[in-house]
C-alpha positions in Angstrom: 12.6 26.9 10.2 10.5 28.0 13.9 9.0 30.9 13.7 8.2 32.1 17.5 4.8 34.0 16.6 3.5 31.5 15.0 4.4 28.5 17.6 3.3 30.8 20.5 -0.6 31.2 18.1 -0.5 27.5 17.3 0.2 26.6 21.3 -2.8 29.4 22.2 -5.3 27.7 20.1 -4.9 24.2 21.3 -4.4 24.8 24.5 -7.7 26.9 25.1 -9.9 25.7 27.4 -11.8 23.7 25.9 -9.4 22.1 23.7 -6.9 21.4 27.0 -10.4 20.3 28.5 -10.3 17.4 26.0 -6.9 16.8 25.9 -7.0 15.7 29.6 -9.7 13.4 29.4 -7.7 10.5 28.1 -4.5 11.2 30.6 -7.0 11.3 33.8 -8.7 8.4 33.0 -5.1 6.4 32.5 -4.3 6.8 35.9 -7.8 6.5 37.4 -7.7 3.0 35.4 -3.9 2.3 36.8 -5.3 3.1 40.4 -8.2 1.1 39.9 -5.9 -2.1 38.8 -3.3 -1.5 41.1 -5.5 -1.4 43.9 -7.1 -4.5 42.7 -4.5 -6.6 41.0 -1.4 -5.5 43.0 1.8 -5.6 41.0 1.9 -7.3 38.1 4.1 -7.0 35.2 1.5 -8.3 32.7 -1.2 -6.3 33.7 0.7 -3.6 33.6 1.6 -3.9 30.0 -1.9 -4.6 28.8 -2.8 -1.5 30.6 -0.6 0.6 28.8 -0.2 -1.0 25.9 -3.7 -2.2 25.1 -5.2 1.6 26.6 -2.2 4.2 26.5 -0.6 3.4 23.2 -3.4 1.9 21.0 -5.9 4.3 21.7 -4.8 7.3 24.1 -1.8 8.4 22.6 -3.8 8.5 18.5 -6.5 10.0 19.6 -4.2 12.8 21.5 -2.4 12.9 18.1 -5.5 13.5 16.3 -6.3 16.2 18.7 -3.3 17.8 18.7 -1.9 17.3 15.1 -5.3 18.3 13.3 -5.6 21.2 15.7 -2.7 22.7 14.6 -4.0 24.0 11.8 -7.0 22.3 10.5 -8.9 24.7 12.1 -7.3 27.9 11.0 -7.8 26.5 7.2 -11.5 25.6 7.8 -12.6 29.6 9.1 -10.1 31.2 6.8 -8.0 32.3 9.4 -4.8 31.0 8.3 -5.1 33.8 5.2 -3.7 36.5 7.4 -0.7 34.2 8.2 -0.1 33.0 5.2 0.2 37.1 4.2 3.1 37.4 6.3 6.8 37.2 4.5 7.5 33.8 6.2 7.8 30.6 3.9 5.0 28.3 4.2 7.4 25.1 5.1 8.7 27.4 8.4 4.7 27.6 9.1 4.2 23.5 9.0 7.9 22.6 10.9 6.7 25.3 13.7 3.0 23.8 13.7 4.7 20.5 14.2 7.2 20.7 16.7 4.1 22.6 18.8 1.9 19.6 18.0 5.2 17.2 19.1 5.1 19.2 22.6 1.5 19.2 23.5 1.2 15.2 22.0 4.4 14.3 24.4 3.5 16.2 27.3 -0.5 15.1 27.4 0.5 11.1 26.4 3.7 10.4 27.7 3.8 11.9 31.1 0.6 10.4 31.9 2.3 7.1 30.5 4.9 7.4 32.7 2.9 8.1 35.7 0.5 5.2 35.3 3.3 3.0 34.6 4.9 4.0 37.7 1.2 3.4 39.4 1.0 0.0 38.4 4.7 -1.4 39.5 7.0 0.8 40.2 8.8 0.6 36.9 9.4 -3.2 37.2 11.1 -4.6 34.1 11.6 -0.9 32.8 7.7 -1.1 31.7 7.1 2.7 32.9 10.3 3.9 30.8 9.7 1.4 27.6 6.1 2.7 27.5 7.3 6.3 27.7 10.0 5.7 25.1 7.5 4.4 22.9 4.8 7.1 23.6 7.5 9.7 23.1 8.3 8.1 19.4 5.0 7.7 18.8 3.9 11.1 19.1 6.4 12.2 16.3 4.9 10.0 14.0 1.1 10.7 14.7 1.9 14.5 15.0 3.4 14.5 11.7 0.7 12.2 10.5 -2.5 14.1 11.2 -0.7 17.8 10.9 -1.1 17.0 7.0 -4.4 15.2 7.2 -5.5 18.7 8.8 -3.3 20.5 5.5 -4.8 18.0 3.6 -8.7 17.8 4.3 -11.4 19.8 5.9 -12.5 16.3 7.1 -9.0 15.6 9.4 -10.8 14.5 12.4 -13.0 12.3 11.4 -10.3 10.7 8.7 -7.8 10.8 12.0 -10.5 8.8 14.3 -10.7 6.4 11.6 -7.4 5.4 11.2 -6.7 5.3 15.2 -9.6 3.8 16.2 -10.6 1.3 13.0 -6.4 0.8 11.4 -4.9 0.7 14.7 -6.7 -0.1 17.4 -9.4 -2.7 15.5 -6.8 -4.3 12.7 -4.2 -3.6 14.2 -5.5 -6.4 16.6 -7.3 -8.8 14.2 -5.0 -8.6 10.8 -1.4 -9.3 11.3 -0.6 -7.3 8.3 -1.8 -4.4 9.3 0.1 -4.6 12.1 3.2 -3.8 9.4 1.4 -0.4 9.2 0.9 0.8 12.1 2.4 3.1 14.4 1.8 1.7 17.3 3.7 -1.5 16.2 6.7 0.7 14.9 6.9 2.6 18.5 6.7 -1.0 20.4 9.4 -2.1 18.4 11.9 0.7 19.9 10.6 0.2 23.5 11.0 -3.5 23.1 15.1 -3.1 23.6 14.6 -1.5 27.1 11.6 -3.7 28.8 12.1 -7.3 30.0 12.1 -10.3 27.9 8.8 -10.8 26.6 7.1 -8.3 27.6 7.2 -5.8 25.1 7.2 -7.2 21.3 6.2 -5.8 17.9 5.2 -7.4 14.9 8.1 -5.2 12.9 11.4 -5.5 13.7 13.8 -2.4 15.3 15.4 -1.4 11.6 12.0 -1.6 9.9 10.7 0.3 12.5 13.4 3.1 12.9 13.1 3.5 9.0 9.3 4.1 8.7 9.1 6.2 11.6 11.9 8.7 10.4 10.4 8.1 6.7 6.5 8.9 7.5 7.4 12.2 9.8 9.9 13.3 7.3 7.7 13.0 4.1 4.4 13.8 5.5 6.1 17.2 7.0 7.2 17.6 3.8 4.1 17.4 1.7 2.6 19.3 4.4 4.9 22.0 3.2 4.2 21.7 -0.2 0.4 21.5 0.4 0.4 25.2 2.2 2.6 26.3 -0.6 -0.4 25.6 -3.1 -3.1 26.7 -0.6 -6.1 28.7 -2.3 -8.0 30.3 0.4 -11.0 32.3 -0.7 -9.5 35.1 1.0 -6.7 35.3 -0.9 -9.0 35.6 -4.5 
């Protein structure tokens, strides 16, 4: 199911320079902001979770996920590309699960080290914030990998489909519309870090079974129709 080729082309093309350009943008200007507050603020256990709650996980971590998750392959599918890999003798499910676990990596490593780090930054890992935030950053980028790999499989219009649904669904009513908040996948990652932070801190609007279930059930089928999707691919290349 991970084909080595294709993870080590998937990794080359969104981390070129430019694409790792953008993908940095959002992680150095979490810990500028955690500098800035701590340096302002002090400690604060409060603070900290609006910082990386209200910035890291509402809007860093799905916009990363767009970026990473559309990137994958959306892309290759737009210039044709993909036609030559799709030649190869290797079943188009093995393509998407090797896309995805690529897309996984570069979501974690750009969202939830930063997480960690600012975290850290802004106290110390009082209350378990840094860790909770990182647990939920790490379960989060799953979900949106798996999310906008098949918007990319899906559409030649991925990215801006993506930046509407984590910056307007998420981020926008997520906040205003409590049931949104049901759908979200910011609210089903918060409701896993909720067990490790301090009381009150950390809460979802879903509860920790809910969560656990639509998080497996969204990566799961949307890697799966993903699959199923490349297998009825029609490039022009291939006519």
């Amino acid at each position: 199911m991970y084909d080595p080729t294709v993870a080590r082309l998937t990794y080359r093309a969104l981390l070129g320079r430019r694409r790792a350009a953008v993908l940095l943008i959002l992680p150095v200007l979490l810990i500028f902001i955690a500098v800035a507050v701590r340096g302002f603020s002090g400690v604060d256990d409060q603070t900290t979770s609006n910082v990386l709650g209200g910035f890291a996980l509402a809007t860093m971590i799905p916009l990363i996920g767009v970026i990473a998750g559309t990137g994958a392959i959306g892309p290759e599918i737009d210039d044709g590309s993909i036609v030559y890999l799709l030649a190869k003798p290797l079943p188009r499910p093995t393509i998407i699960f090797t896309k995805l676990i690529v897309a996984i990596a570069v979501t974690m490593v750009f969202s939830a080290v930063p997480t960690f780090i600012a975290g850290f930054i802004l106290n110390g890992n009082g209350q378990q914030m840094a860790v909770s935030y990182t647990i939920a950053a790490l379960v989060a980028s799953i979900a949106y990998s798996a999310l906008f790999l098949l918007l990319g499989t899906v559409s030649r219009h991925a990215v801006v489909i993506g930046l509407v649904y984590a910056l307007v669904w998420e981020t926008l009513f997520g906040s205003l519309v409590a049931g949104a908040r049901t759908l979200s996948v910011q609210q089903w990652s918060l409701a896993v870090a909720e067990k490790t932070a301090g009381d009150g801190l950390i809460a979802s609007d879903v509860g920790l079974p809910l969560a656990v279930v639509l998080l497996v059930g969204v990566t799961v089928v949307a890697t799966w129709y993903a699959g199923q999707k490349l297998r009825t691919l029609t490039l022009a290349g291939e006519e």
